Structures are given as structure tokens and as C-alpha cells.
XYZ file of C-alpha atoms in Angstrom:
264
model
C 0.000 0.000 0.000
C 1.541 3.147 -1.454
C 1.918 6.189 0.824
C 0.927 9.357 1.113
C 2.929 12.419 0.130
C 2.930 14.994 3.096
C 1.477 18.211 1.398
C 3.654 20.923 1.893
C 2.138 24.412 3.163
C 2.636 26.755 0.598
C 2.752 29.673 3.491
C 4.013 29.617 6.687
C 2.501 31.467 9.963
C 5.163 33.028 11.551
C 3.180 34.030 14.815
C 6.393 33.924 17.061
C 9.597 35.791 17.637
C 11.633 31.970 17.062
C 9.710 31.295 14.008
C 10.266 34.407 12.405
C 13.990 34.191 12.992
C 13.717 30.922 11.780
C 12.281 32.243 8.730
C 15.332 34.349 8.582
C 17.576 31.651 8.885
C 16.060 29.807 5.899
C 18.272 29.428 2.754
C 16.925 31.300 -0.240
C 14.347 34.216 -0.621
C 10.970 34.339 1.601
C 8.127 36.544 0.514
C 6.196 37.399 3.865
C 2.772 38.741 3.209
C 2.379 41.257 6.511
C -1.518 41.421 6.882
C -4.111 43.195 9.855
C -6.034 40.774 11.907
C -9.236 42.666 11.133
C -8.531 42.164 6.909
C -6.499 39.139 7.036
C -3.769 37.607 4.390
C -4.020 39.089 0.505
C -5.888 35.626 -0.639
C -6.323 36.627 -4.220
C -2.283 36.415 -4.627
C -1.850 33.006 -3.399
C -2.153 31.503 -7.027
C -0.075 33.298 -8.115
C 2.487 32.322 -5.273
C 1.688 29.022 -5.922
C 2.423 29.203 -9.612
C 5.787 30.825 -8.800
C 6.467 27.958 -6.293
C 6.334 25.268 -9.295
C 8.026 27.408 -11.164
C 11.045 28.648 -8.760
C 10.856 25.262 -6.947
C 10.967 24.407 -3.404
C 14.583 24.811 -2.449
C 14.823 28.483 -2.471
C 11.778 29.693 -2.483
C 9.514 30.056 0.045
C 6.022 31.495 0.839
C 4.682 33.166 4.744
C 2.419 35.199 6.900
C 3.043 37.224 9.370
C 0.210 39.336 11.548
C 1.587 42.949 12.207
C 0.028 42.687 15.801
C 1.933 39.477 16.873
C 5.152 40.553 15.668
C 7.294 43.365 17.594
C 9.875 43.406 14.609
C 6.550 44.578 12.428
C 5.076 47.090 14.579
C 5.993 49.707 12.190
C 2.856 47.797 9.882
C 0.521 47.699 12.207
C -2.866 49.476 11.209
C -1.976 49.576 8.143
C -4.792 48.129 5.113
C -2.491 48.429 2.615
C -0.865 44.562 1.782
C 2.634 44.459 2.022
C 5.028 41.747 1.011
C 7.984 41.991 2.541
C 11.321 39.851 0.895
C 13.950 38.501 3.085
C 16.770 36.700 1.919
C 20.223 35.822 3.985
C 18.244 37.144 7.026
C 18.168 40.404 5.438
C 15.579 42.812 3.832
C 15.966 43.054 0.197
C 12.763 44.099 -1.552
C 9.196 45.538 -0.610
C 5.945 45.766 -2.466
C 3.028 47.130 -1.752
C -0.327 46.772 -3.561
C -2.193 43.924 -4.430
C -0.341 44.403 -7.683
C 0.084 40.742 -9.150
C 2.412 41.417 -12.076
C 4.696 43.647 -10.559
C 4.638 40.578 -7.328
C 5.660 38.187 -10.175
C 8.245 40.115 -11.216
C 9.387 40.973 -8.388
C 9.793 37.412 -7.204
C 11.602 36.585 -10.341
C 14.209 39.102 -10.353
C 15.169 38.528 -6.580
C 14.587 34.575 -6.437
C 17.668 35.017 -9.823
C 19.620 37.345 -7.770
C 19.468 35.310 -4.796
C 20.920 32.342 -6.747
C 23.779 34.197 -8.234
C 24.723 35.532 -4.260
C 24.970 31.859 -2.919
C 26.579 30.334 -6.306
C 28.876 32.944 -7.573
C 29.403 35.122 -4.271
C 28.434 37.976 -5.362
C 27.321 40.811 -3.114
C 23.691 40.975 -1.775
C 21.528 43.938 -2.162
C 19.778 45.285 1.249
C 17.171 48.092 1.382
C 15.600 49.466 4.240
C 11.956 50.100 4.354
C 11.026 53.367 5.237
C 8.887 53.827 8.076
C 5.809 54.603 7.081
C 3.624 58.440 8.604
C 2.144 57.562 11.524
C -1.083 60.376 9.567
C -1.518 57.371 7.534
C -4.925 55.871 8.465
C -6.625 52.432 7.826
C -9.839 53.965 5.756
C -8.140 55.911 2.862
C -5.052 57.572 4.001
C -2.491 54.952 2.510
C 1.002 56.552 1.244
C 2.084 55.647 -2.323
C 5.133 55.078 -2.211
C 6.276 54.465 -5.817
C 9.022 57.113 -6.648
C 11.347 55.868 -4.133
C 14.204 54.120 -5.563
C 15.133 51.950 -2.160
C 11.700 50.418 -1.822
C 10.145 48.460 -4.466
C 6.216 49.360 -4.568
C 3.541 48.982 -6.769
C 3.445 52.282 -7.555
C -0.295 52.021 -7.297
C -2.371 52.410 -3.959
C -4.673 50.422 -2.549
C -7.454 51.845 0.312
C -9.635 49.926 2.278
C -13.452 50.331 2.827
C -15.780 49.249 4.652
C -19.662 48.449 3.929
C -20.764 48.818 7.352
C -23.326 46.010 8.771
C -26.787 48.674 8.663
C -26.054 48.726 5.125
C -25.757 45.191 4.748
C -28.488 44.380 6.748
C -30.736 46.453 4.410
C -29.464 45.047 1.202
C -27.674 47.936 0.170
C -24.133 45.918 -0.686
C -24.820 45.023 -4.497
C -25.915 48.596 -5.103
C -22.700 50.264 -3.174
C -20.239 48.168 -4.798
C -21.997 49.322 -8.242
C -21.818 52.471 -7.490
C -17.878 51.762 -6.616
C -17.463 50.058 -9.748
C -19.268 52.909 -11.709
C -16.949 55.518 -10.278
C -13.644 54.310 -11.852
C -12.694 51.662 -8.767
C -11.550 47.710 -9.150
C -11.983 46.092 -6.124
C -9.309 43.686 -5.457
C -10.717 41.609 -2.750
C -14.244 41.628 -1.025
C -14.836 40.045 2.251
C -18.066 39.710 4.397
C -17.257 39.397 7.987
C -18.393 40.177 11.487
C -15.591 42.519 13.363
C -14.595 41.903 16.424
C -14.610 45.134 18.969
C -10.720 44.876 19.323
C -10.328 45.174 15.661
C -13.135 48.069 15.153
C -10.915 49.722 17.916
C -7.823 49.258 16.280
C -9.245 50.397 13.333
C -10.809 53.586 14.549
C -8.276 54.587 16.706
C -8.131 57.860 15.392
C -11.473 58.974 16.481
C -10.554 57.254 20.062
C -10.771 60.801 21.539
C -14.310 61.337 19.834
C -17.671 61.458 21.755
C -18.944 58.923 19.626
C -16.332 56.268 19.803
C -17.926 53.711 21.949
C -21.198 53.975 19.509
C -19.037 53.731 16.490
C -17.195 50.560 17.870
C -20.654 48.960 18.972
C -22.348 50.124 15.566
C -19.623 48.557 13.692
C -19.377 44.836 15.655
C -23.489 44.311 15.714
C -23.520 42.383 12.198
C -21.285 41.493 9.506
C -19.555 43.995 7.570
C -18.281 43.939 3.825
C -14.470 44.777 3.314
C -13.434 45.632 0.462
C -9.562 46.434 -0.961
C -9.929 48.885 -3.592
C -7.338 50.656 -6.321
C -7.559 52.505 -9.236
C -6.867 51.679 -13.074
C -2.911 52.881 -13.856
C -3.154 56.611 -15.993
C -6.401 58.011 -13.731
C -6.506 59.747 -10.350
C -5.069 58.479 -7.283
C -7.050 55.992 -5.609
C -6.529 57.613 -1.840
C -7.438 61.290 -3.504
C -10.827 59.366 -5.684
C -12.013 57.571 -2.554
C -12.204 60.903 -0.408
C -13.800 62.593 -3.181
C -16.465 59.931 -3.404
C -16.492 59.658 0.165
C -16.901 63.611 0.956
C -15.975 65.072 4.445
C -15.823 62.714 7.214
C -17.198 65.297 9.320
C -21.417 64.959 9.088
C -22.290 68.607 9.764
C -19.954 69.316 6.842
C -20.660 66.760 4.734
C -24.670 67.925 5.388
C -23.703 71.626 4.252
C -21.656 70.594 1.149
C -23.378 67.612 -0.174
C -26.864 68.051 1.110
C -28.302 65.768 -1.834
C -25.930 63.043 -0.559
């Protein structure tokens, strides 16, 4: 009787200090998608990581997760919806991208997996970068920081933002008709999730407005049903995605928002 082949996780989950320096320790080049609890892991890339893992092969290449929260070395990520893929190779930091941006991912893996190989068969010298921290004004709903002009950090070059049906407009069947209207004003949506939050993510996630009157009703408001989430970006040659979503969205502030966009 023949046996089994032991499948092979395609990503690990580094969710402690040892196995993330074990990670670093690993021989070859490790792509380390750094996700929020409250969005989770960037699941429309993983086929393409799992077509570059047939195609780069197992030796040197390798896949992983890593929650910003559980991680000390990523606090700099935390509350942060943008994904971020973070590439690590002789212990050492050697690429970033972020964006949900598939072909520049692909290319990405191919041109460091190659100059990975050349390092550990020919010696030659190893390129480190080092990732810019990234403005603590950035915030979760659509204040993400494009990054793409800086020569040290490879980015997409195209923003994401993330937004959030909230669970009164889910409950009353409003979701198809938002996400048309998203579509209909120039966005792709890149992932779309439908989820209950917890209150330690909504507080996370609102922590700006943690001085606000209206926090604690915010944070109930937003746990009492499921939510949609949605990772959204912007066709390359038209506005910024950050700049289109606040224009779409108007002013966060409802007595302004009332005075300027009354028919809204």
C-alpha cells in the first residue's frame, strides 16, 4: 500500500519571535505577506504564489504570513490596510511591495529569487534596502502613502485603500448597489470580504477617532452584524485611488458633509 505524500504548506505562519527568525535563517528568498487581523492575508495572490512555487521550486523559495500585531519586529505595519510583502533573503531585507499588484509581485519574485541564486553560487554581493517607516497620519480607511518614486523600496506604484460596507447597510441590502456604485466611479476592487468585526479590531481600526464622543457607539455600531471589506485601487493613468475615494467619500465630518453635499 503506497503512501501518502505529506502536502507541503505553501505559506508559513510566523506568529512567534523563534519562528520568524527561523524564517530568517532559511536558505533562499521568503516573501512574507504582513496582513491586519481585522482584513487578514491578501488571498487573491496566493495563485499566483503558488504558480511561482512550481516554477522557482521548493529549495529556495519560500512562501509566509506574518500578523503585524503578533510581531514586535513589524510594529511599524501595524494598522496599516495596505498589503505588504515583505522579501527577506540571507536574514536580510531586500525588496518591498506594496499593492495587491500581481504582475509587478511576479516580477518581483523573479528578479530577486535570480539574484538570490547568483549571491549563494557565484558570491556575489547581496543587495539590502531598508523600508522606510511609514507616517504615523496614515490611516486604515483611505489615508495609505504611495510610495512608488522611491528608488530603495520596491512598490507597486499604485495604492490600494480599504473600505468598509458597514453592517446597517448590509443588513438592508444595500451591498450590491454600493459596490456598483464603486465600480461605476472608476474603482476595481481587489478583494471583497463579508465578515463580522470583532470590537478589538473596530478599535484598532478607529483609533483615530478614540478621543471622539462617539467612539464607543461607532465601535458597537460597527461589531453588531457582519460587515463587507473591500480592498480597492484605481486603473494605472487616472486619479489616485486615496485622492478618488475621499472625493467619493466627501468630508468625514457629518455637519460638513450635510452643508456641502446636502443631496448626498
Amino acid at each position: 500500500m503506497g503512501s501518502k505524500k505529506k502536502e507541503i504548506a505553501l505559506q508559513v505562519n510566523i506568529s512567534t519571535q523563534e519562528l520568524w527568525e527561523e524564517m530568517l535563517s532559511s536558505k533562499g528568498l521568503t516573501v512574507v505577506d504582513v496582513y491586519q487581523g481585522w482584513c487578514g492575508p491578501c488571498k487573491p495572490m496566493v495563485s499566483l504564489f503558488q504558480k511561482m512555487r512550481i516554477e522557482g521550486g521548493l529549495d529556495l523559495l519560500h512562501f509566509a504570513l506574518a500578523e503585524a500585531d503578533c510581531l514586535d519586529v513589524l510594529e511599524k505595519y501595524r494598522g496599516k490596510c495596505e498589503p505588504t510583502f515583505l522579501f527577506y533573503a540571507g536574514g536580510e531585507l531586500v525588496a518591498v511591495v506594496r499593492g495587491a499588484n500581481a504582475p509587478l509581485l511576479q516580477k518581483t519574485i523573479r528578479e530577486q529569487l535570480e539574484a538570490e541564486k547568483k549571491v549563494l553560487a557565484e558570491g556575489c554581493e547581496r543587495k539590502v534596502i531598508r523600508d522606510e517607516p511609514l507616517s504615523d497620519e496614515d490611516g486604515c480607511l483611505s489615508h495609505d502613502k504611495d510610495i512608488g518614486d522611491d528608488e530603495d523600496v520596491a512598490s507597486s506604484g499604485k495604492t490600494c485603500t480599504l473600505a468598509i460596507i458597514k453592517p446597517d447597510a448590509v443588513v438592508h441590502g444595500k451591498t450590491d448597489e454600493i459596490i456598483m456604485k464603486i465600480h461605476e466611479a472608476g474603482f476595481d476592487i481587489l478583494a471583497n470580504e463579508e465578515r463580522t468585526m470583532t470590537e478589538a479590531e473596530m478599535r484598532l481600526f478607529y483609533q483615530h477617532k478614540a478621543g471622539e464622543e462617539a467612539f464607543e457607539k461607532l465601535v458597537h455600531h460597527m461589531c453588531s452584524g457582519p460587515s463587507h471589506l473591500l480592498i480597492l485601487t484605481r486603473p494605472e493613468g487616472t486619479e489616485d485611488v486615496i485622492a478618488a475615494w475621499r472625493t467619493l467619500m466627501g468630508p468625514c465630518d457629518p455637519d460638513v458633509a450635510r452643508r456641502e453635499q446636502p443631496d448626498r
